[in-house]
Coordinates of C-alpha atoms in Angstrom, one line a residue:
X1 CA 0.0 0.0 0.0
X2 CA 1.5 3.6 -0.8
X3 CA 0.5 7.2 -0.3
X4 CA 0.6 9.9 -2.7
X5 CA 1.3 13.3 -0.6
X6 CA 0.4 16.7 -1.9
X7 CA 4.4 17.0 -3.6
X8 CA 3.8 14.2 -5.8
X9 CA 6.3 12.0 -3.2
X10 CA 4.8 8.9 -2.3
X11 CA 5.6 6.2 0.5
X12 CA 4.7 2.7 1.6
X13 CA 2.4 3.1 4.4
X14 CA 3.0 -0.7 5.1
X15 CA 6.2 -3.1 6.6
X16 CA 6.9 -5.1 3.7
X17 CA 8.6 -7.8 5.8
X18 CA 9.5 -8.0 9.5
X19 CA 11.8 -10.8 8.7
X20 CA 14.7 -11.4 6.3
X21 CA 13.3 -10.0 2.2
X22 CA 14.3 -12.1 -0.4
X23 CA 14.1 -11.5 -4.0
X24 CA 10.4 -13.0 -5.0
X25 CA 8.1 -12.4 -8.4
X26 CA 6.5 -10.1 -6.8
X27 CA 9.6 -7.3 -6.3
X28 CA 10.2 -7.9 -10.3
X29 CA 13.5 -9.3 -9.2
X30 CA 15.2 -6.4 -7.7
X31 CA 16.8 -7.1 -4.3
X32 CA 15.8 -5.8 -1.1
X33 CA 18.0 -4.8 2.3
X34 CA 17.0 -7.8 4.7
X35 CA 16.1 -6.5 8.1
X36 CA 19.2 -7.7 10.2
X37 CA 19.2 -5.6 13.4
X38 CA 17.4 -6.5 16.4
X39 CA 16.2 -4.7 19.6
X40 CA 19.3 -5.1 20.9
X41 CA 21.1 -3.7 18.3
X42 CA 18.7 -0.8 18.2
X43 CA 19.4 -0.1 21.7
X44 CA 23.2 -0.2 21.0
X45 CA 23.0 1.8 18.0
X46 CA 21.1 4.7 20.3
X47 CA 23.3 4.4 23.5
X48 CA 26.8 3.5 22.1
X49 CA 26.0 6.9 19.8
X50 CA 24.7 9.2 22.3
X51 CA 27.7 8.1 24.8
X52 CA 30.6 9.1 22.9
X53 CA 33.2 11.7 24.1
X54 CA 30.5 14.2 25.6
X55 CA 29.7 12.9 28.7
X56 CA 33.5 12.9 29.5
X57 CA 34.2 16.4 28.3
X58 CA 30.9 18.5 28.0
X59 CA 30.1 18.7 32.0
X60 CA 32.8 21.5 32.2
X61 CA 30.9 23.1 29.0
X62 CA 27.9 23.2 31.4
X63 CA 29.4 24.2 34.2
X64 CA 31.5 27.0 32.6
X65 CA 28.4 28.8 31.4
X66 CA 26.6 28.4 34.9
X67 CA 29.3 27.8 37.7
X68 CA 26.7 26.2 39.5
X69 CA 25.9 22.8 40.7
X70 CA 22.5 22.8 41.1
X71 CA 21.8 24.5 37.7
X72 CA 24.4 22.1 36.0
X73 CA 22.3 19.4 37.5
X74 CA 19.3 20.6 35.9
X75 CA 20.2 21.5 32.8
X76 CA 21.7 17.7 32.0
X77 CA 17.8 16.5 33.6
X78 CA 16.6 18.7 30.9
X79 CA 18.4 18.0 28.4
X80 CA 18.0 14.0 29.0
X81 CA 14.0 15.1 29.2
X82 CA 14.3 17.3 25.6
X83 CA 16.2 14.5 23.7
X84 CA 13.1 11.6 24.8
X85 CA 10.6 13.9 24.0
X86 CA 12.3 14.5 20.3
X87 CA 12.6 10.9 20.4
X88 CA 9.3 9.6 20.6
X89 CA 8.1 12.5 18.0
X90 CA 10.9 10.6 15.7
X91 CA 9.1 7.0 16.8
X92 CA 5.7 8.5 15.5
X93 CA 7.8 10.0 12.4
X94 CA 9.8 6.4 11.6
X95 CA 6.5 4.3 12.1
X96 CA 4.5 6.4 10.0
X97 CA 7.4 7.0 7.1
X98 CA 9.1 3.6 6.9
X99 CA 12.3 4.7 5.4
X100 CA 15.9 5.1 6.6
X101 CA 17.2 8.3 6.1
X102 CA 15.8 10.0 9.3
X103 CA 15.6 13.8 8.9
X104 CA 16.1 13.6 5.3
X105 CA 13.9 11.7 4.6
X106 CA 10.8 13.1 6.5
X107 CA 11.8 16.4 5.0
X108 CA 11.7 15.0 2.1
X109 CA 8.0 13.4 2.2
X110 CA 6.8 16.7 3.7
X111 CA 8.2 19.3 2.2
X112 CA 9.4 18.1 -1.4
X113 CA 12.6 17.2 -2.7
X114 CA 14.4 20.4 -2.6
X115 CA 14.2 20.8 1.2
X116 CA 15.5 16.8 1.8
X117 CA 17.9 17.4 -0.7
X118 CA 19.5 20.7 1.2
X119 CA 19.2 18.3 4.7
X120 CA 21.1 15.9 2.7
X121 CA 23.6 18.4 1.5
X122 CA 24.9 19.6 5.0
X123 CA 25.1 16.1 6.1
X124 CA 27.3 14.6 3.4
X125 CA 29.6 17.8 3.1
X126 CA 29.9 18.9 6.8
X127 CA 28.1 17.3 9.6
X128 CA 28.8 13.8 8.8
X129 CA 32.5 14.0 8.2
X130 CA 33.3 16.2 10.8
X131 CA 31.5 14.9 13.4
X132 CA 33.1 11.6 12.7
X133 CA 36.7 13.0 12.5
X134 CA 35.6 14.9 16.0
X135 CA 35.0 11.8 17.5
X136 CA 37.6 10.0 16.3
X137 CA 40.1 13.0 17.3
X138 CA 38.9 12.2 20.4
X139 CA 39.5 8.5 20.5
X140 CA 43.1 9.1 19.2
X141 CA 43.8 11.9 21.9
X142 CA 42.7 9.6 24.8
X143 CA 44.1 6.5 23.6
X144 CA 47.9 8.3 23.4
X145 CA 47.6 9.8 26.1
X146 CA 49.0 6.9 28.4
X147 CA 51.9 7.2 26.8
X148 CA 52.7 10.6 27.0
X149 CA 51.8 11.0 30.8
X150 CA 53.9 14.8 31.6
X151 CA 52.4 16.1 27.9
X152 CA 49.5 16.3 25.5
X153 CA 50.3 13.4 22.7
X154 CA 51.9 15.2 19.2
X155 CA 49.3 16.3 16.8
X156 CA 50.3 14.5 14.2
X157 CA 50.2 11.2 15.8
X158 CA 47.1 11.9 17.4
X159 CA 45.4 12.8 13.5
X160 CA 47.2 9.5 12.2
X161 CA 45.7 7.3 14.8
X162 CA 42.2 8.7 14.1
X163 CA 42.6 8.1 10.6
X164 CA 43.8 4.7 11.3
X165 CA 40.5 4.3 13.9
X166 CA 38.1 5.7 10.8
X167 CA 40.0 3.5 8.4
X168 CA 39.8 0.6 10.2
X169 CA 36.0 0.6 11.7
X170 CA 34.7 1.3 8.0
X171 CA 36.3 -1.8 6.8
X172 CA 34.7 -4.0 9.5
X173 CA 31.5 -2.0 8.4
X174 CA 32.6 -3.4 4.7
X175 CA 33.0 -7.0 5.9
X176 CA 29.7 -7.6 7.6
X177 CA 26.4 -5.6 9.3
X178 CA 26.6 -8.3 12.2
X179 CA 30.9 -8.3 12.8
X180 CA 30.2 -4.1 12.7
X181 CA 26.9 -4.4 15.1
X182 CA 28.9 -7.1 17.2
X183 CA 31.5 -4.2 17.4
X184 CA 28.8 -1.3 18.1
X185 CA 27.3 -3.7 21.3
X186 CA 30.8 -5.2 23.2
X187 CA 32.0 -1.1 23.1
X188 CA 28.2 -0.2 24.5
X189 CA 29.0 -2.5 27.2
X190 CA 32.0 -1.3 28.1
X191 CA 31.4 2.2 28.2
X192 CA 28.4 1.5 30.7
X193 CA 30.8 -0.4 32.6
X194 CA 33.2 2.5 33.1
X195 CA 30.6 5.2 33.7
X196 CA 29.1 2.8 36.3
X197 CA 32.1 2.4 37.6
X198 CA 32.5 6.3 38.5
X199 CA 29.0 6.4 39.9
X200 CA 29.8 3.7 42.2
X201 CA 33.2 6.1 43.3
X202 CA 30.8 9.0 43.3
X203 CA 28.0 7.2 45.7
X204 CA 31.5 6.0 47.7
X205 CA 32.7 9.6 48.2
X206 CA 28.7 11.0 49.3
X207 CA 28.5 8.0 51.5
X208 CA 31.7 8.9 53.4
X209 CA 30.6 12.8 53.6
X210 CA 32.1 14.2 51.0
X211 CA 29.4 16.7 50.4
X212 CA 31.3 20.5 50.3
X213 CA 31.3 21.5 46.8
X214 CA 27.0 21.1 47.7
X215 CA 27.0 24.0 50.2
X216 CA 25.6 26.7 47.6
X217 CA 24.1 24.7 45.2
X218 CA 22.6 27.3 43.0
X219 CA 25.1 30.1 43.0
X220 CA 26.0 30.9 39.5
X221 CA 26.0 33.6 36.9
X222 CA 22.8 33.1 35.1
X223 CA 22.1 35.1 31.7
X224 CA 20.2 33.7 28.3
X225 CA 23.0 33.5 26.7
X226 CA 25.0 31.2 29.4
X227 CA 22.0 29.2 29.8
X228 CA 21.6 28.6 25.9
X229 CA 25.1 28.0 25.9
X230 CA 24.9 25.6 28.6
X231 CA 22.2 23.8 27.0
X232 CA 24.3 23.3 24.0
X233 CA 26.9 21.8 25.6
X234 CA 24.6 19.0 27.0
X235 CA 22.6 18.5 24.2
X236 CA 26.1 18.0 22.3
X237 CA 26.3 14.8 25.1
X238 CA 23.2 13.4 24.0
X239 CA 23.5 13.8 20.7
X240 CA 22.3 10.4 18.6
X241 CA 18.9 10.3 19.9
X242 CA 17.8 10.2 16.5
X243 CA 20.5 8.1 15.1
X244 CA 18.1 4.9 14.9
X245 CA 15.8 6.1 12.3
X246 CA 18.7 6.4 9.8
X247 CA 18.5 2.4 9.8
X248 CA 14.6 1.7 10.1
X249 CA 14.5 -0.4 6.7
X250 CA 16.9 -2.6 8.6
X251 CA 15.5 -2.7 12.1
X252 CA 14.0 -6.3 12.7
X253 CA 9.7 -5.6 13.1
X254 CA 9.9 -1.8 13.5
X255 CA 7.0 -0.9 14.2
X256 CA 7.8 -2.3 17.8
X257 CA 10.6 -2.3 18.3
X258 CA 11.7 1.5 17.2
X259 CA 10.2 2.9 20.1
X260 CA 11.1 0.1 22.4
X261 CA 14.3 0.9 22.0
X262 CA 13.9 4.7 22.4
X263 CA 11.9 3.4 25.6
X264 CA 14.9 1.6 27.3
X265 CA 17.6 4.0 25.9
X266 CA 17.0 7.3 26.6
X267 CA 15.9 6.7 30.3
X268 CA 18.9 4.7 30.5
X269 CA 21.3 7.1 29.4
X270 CA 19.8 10.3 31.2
X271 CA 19.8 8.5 34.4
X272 CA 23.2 7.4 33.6
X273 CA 24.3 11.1 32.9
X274 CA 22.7 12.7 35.9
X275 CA 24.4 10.2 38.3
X276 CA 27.6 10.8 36.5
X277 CA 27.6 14.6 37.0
X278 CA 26.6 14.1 39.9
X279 CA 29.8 12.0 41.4
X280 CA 31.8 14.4 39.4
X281 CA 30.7 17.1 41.4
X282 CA 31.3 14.9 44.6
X283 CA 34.9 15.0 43.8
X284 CA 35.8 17.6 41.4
X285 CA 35.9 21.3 43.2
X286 CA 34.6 24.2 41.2
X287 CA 38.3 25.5 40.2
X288 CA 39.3 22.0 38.9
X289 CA 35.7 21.4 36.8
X290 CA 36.2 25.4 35.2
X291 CA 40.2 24.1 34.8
X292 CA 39.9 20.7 33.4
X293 CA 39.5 19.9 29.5
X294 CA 38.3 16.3 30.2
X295 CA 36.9 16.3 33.6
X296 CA 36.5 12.2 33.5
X297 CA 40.4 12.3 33.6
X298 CA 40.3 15.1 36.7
X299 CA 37.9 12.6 38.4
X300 CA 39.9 9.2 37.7
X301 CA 43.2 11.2 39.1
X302 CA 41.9 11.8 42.2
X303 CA 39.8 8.9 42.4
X304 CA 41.4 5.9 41.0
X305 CA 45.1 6.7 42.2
X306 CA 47.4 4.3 40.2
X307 CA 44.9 3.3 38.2
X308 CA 44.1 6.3 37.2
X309 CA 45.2 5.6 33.5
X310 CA 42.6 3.3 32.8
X311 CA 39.7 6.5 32.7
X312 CA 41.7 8.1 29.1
X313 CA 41.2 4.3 27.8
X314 CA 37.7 4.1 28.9
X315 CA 36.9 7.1 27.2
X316 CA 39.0 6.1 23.9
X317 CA 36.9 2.7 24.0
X318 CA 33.9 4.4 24.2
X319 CA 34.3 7.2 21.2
X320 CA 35.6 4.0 19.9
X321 CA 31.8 3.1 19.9
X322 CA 30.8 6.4 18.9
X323 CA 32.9 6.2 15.7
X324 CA 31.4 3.1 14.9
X325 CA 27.7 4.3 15.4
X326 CA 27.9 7.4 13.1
X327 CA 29.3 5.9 9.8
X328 CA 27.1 2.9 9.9
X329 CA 24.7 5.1 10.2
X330 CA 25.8 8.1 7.6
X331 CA 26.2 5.3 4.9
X332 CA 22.7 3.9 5.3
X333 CA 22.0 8.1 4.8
X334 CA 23.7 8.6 1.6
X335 CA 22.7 5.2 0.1
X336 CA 19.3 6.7 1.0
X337 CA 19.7 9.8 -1.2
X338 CA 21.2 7.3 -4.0
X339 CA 18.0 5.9 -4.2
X340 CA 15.7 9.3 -4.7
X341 CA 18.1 10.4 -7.1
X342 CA 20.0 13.0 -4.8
X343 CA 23.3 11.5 -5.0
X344 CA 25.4 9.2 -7.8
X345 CA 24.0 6.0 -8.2
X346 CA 27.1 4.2 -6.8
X347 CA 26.0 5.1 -3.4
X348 CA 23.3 2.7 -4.1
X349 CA 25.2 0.1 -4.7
X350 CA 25.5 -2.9 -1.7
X351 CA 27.9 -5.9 -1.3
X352 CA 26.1 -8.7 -3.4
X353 CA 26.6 -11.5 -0.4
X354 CA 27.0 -9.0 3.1
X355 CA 24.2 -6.4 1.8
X356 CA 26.6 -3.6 3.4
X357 CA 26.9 0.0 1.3
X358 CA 30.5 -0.5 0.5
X359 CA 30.8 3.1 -2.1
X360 CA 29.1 5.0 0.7
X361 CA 31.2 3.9 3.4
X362 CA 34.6 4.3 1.6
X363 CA 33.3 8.1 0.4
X364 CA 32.1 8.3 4.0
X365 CA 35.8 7.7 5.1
X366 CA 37.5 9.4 2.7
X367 CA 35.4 12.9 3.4
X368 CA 36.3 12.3 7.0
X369 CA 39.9 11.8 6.2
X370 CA 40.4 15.1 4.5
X371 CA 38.3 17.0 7.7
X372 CA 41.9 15.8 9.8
X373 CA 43.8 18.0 7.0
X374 CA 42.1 21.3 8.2
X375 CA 43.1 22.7 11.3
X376 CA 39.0 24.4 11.4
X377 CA 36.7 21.1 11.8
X378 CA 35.7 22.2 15.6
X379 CA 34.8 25.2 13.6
X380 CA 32.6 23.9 11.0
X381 CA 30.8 22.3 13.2
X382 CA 30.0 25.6 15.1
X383 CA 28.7 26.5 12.0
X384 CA 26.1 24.0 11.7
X385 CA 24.8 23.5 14.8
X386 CA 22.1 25.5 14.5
X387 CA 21.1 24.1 11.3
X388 CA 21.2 20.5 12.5
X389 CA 18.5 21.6 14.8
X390 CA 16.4 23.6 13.3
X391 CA 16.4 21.1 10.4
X392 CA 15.0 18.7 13.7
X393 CA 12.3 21.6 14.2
X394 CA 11.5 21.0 10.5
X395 CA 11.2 17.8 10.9
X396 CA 8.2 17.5 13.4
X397 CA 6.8 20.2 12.3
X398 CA 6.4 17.7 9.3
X399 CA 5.1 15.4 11.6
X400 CA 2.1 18.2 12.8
X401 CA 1.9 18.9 8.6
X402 CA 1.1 15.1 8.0
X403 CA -1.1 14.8 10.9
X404 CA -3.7 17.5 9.3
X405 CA -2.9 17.0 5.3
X406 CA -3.4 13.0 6.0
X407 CA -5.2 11.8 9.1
X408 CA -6.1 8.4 8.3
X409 CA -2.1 8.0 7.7
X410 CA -1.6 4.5 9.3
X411 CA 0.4 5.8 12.7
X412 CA 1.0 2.6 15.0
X413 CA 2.4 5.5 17.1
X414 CA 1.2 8.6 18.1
X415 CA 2.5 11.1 20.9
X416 CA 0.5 13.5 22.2
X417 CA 0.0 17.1 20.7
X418 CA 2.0 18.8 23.4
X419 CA 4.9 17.0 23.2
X420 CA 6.2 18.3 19.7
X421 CA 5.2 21.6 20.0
X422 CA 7.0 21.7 23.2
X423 CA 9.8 20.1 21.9
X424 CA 9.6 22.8 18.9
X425 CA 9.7 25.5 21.2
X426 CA 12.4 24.4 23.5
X427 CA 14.8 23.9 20.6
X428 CA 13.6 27.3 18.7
X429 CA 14.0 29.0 22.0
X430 CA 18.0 27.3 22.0
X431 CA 18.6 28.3 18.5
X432 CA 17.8 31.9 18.8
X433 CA 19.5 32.3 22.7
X434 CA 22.8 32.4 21.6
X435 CA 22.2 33.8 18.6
X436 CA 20.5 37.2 19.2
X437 CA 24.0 38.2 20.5
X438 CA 26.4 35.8 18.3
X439 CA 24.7 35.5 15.4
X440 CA 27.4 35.0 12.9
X441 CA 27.8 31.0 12.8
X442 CA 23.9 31.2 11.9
X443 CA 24.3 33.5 9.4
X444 CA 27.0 31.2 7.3
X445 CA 25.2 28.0 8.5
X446 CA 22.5 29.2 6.3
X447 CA 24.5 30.5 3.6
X448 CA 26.2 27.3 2.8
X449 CA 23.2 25.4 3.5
X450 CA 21.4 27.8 0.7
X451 CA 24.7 27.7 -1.5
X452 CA 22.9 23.9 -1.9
X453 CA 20.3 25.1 -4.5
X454 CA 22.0 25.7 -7.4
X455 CA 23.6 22.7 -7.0
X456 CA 20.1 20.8 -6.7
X457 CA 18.6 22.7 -10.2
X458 CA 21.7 21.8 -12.4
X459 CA 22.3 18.5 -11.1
X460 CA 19.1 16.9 -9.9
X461 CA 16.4 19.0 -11.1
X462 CA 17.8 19.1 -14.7
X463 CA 16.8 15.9 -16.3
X464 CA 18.1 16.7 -20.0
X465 CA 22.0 16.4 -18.7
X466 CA 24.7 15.7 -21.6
X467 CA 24.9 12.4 -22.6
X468 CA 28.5 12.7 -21.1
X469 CA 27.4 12.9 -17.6
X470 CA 25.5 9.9 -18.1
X471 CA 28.6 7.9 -19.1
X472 CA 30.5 9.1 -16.3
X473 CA 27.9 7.8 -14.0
X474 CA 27.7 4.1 -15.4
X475 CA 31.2 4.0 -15.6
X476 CA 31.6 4.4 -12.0
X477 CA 28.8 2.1 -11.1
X478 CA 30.0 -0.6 -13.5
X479 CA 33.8 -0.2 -11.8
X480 CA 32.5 -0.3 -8.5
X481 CA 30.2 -3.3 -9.1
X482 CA 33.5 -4.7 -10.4
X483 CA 36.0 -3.6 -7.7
X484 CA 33.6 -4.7 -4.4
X485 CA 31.5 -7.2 -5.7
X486 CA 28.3 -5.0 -5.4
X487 CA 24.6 -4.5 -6.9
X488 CA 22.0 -1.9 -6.8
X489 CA 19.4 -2.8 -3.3
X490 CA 15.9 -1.2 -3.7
X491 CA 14.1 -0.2 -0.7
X492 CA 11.7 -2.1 1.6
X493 CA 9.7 1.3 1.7
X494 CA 10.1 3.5 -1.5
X495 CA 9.2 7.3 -2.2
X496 CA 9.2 7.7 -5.6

């Protein structure tokens, strides 16, 4: 069953399998991505995303912008309470729209193909690479750093070890979904295990007293802009709360367990952050928190004594994790737009045997690798952080559109009208904050996001290309089918 919406897009309404597809009479022979992740996986995918290298370096980004416990305390709650709301909206959104793709691809359904294709632009350019190469910065800073205990590890062995982290992971995600979601649930383990460990200390040192940096709880410096700020910071922690609905058309019977997942995850992982802050306020004074650029490794000095190097190799295990999470997810993305026509064909293209998006991973890597040759990536990302978020407004405000252009829209979930147009405001409210006073990273978020549109009328829109361009583009498919032993997958859940 499909739906035609008002932009002439249409979707399949309907789960075309819940198992493993195979190629019957019925899908005129084309092949279809089999549905290999379970509710385990999904859970993974969600924590071992969100709990990357922000939990162990944003609480001093908090904390700088409100030099108060209390308020610190609050604004993690929050933002723990903000991502679960935008979560569930995204379970209505990826129950109602069966298609990986996430943001782009709701955008797309809603508000035509120009809008997805501009969502899809600032992912495969900026926000993908970079926050990839962050990540994976991070893992190689923390990883060296046992070895280099009286000194920050050199820069250029810290870039070459990322690139060696990037290069690595996208092979395993080459070889196989399951080696790459075995991968994504041992390092989700892991970093639980290390951030309950520093609760545990944290619950030690309250037990025994330790309870002076709680005197004045709620002294501060207080302003919209610090508390925007501050909210950034933590939402930056949390980020990946979305990450699941990149990978629907592979998610084992969706329709369940997409928002069971987001049901055990996001409780888990705000729970898991509050607690954390909280024992690193037990321990770490208010001098050390403002002082320290990774305050896990403040904590695990004072803590752990001489095993205090194990903290920089918890945290490189779990961005580890993250890395993995973000280009599994970011090739499923791109092969997305392959298959409306917003990207070459070859990011179609899937191993034959594995069914993984070999093209889109290497081009995934490769984009990454050249974010480690500029010295600006933290930068960039500055740039598009507002974007990235109100591109998330865009999207559930899709979700209200649908709800009054197409009621009877099959919805096996459906949140309550409050909770998106609070969540709307809320993130409106934190675009805007900072901006009123800084509004310059906005301003050329928007210009290279609009610098997207010629690009979409000469190359997308324009269907009477030179015969040259279509050469070009079979030539690569054909040498890439070649080269990795791939074919072109359909979608479970089209919208052509």
């Amino acid at each position: 069953m499909t739906e035609r919406y008002a932009n002439g897009v249409t979707t399949s309404l309907v789960d075309s399998s819940e198992g493993a597809p195979k190629e019957t009479p019925e899908s005129d022979g084309k092949i279809v991505l089999k549905r290999k992740l379970t509710l385990l996986n999904g859970v993974a995918i969600i924590v071992g995303t969100i709990i990357g290298s922000g939990i162990f370096i944003a609480p001093t980004g908090v904390f700088l912008y409100t030099e108060s416990v209390g308020t610190s305390l609050l604004i993690w709650s929050a933002c723990g309470i903000l991502s679960t709301i935008g979560a569930l909206c995204y379970a209505e959104l990826g129950t109602s729209i069966m298609r990986s793709g996430g943001d782009y691809a709701y955008l797309l359904v809603c508000f035509g193909p120009l809008v997805g294709f501009l969502r899809l632009w600032i992912a495969l350019l900026i926000i993908r690479p970079t926050t990839q190469t962050i990540v994976a910065l991070t893992f190689a800073h923390y990883a060296a750093k046992p070895f280099f205990e009286d000194c920050d590890p050199p820069q250029n062995s810290v870039k070459l070890l990322a690139a060696v982290c990037l290069t690595l992971l996208t092979a395993i995600n080459c070889l196989s979904v399951k080696v790459s979601m075995k991968v994504q649930d041992v390092f989700t383990v892991g970093k639980l295990l290390a951030l309950i460990m520093i609760i545990i200390a944290g619950i030690y040192y309250m037990a025994i007293g330790k309870l002076e940096n709680f005197s004045n709880p709620w002294e501060g410096t207080y302003s919209a802009r610090n508390i925007g700020y501050a909210f950034y910071s933590g939402l930056f922690a949390f980020g990946g709360w979305n990450y699941l609905n990149f990978v629907t058309e592979e998610l084992q019977d969706p329709y369940k367990n997409l928002p069971r997942a987001i049901w055990i995850a996001m409780p888990l992982v705000t729970a898991i952050y509050v607690l954390v802050n909280l024992a690193y306020f037990v321990v770490v004074n208010k001098p050390e928190m403002l002082s320290s650029l990774a305050v896990a490794v403040t904590f695990g000095n004072k803590v752990f004594g001489p095993l205090a190097f194990m903290v920089p190799i918890f945290v490189a295990l779990s961005t580890f994790g993250g890395v993995n999470g973000v280009l599994f997810t970011s090739a499923r993305l791109f092969a997305t737009g392959a298959q409306e026509g917003h990207l070459p064909k070859f990011f179609q293209l899937f191993h034959v045997k594995q069914q993984t998006p070999i093209p889109s991973l290497i081009f995934t890597c490769l984009m990454s690798l050249l974010m480690l040759l500029t010295d600006n990536v933290y930068q960039l990302i500055n740039y598009f952080s507002s974007v990235l978020w109100l591109s998330v407004v865009a999207s559930i405000a899709g979700m209200l559109w649908l709800r009054h252009k197409k009621p009877d829209l099959p919805r096996p979930i459906k949140v309550h009208l409050v909770l998106p147009i609070t969540f709307m405001v809320c993130c409106v409210t934190l675009v805007l904050l900072p901006n009123f006073e800084e509004p310059g990273n906005l301003l050329i978020g928007i210009a290279i996001t609009l610098a997207g549109i010629p690009f979409y009328y000469v190359f997308i829109a324009w269907k009477q290309k030179p015969k040259c361009y279509g050469r070009l583009s079979s030539a690569v498919v054909e040498l890439c089918r070649g080269m990795f032993n791939t074919t072109i997958i359909e979608s479970n859940e089209a919208i052509n």
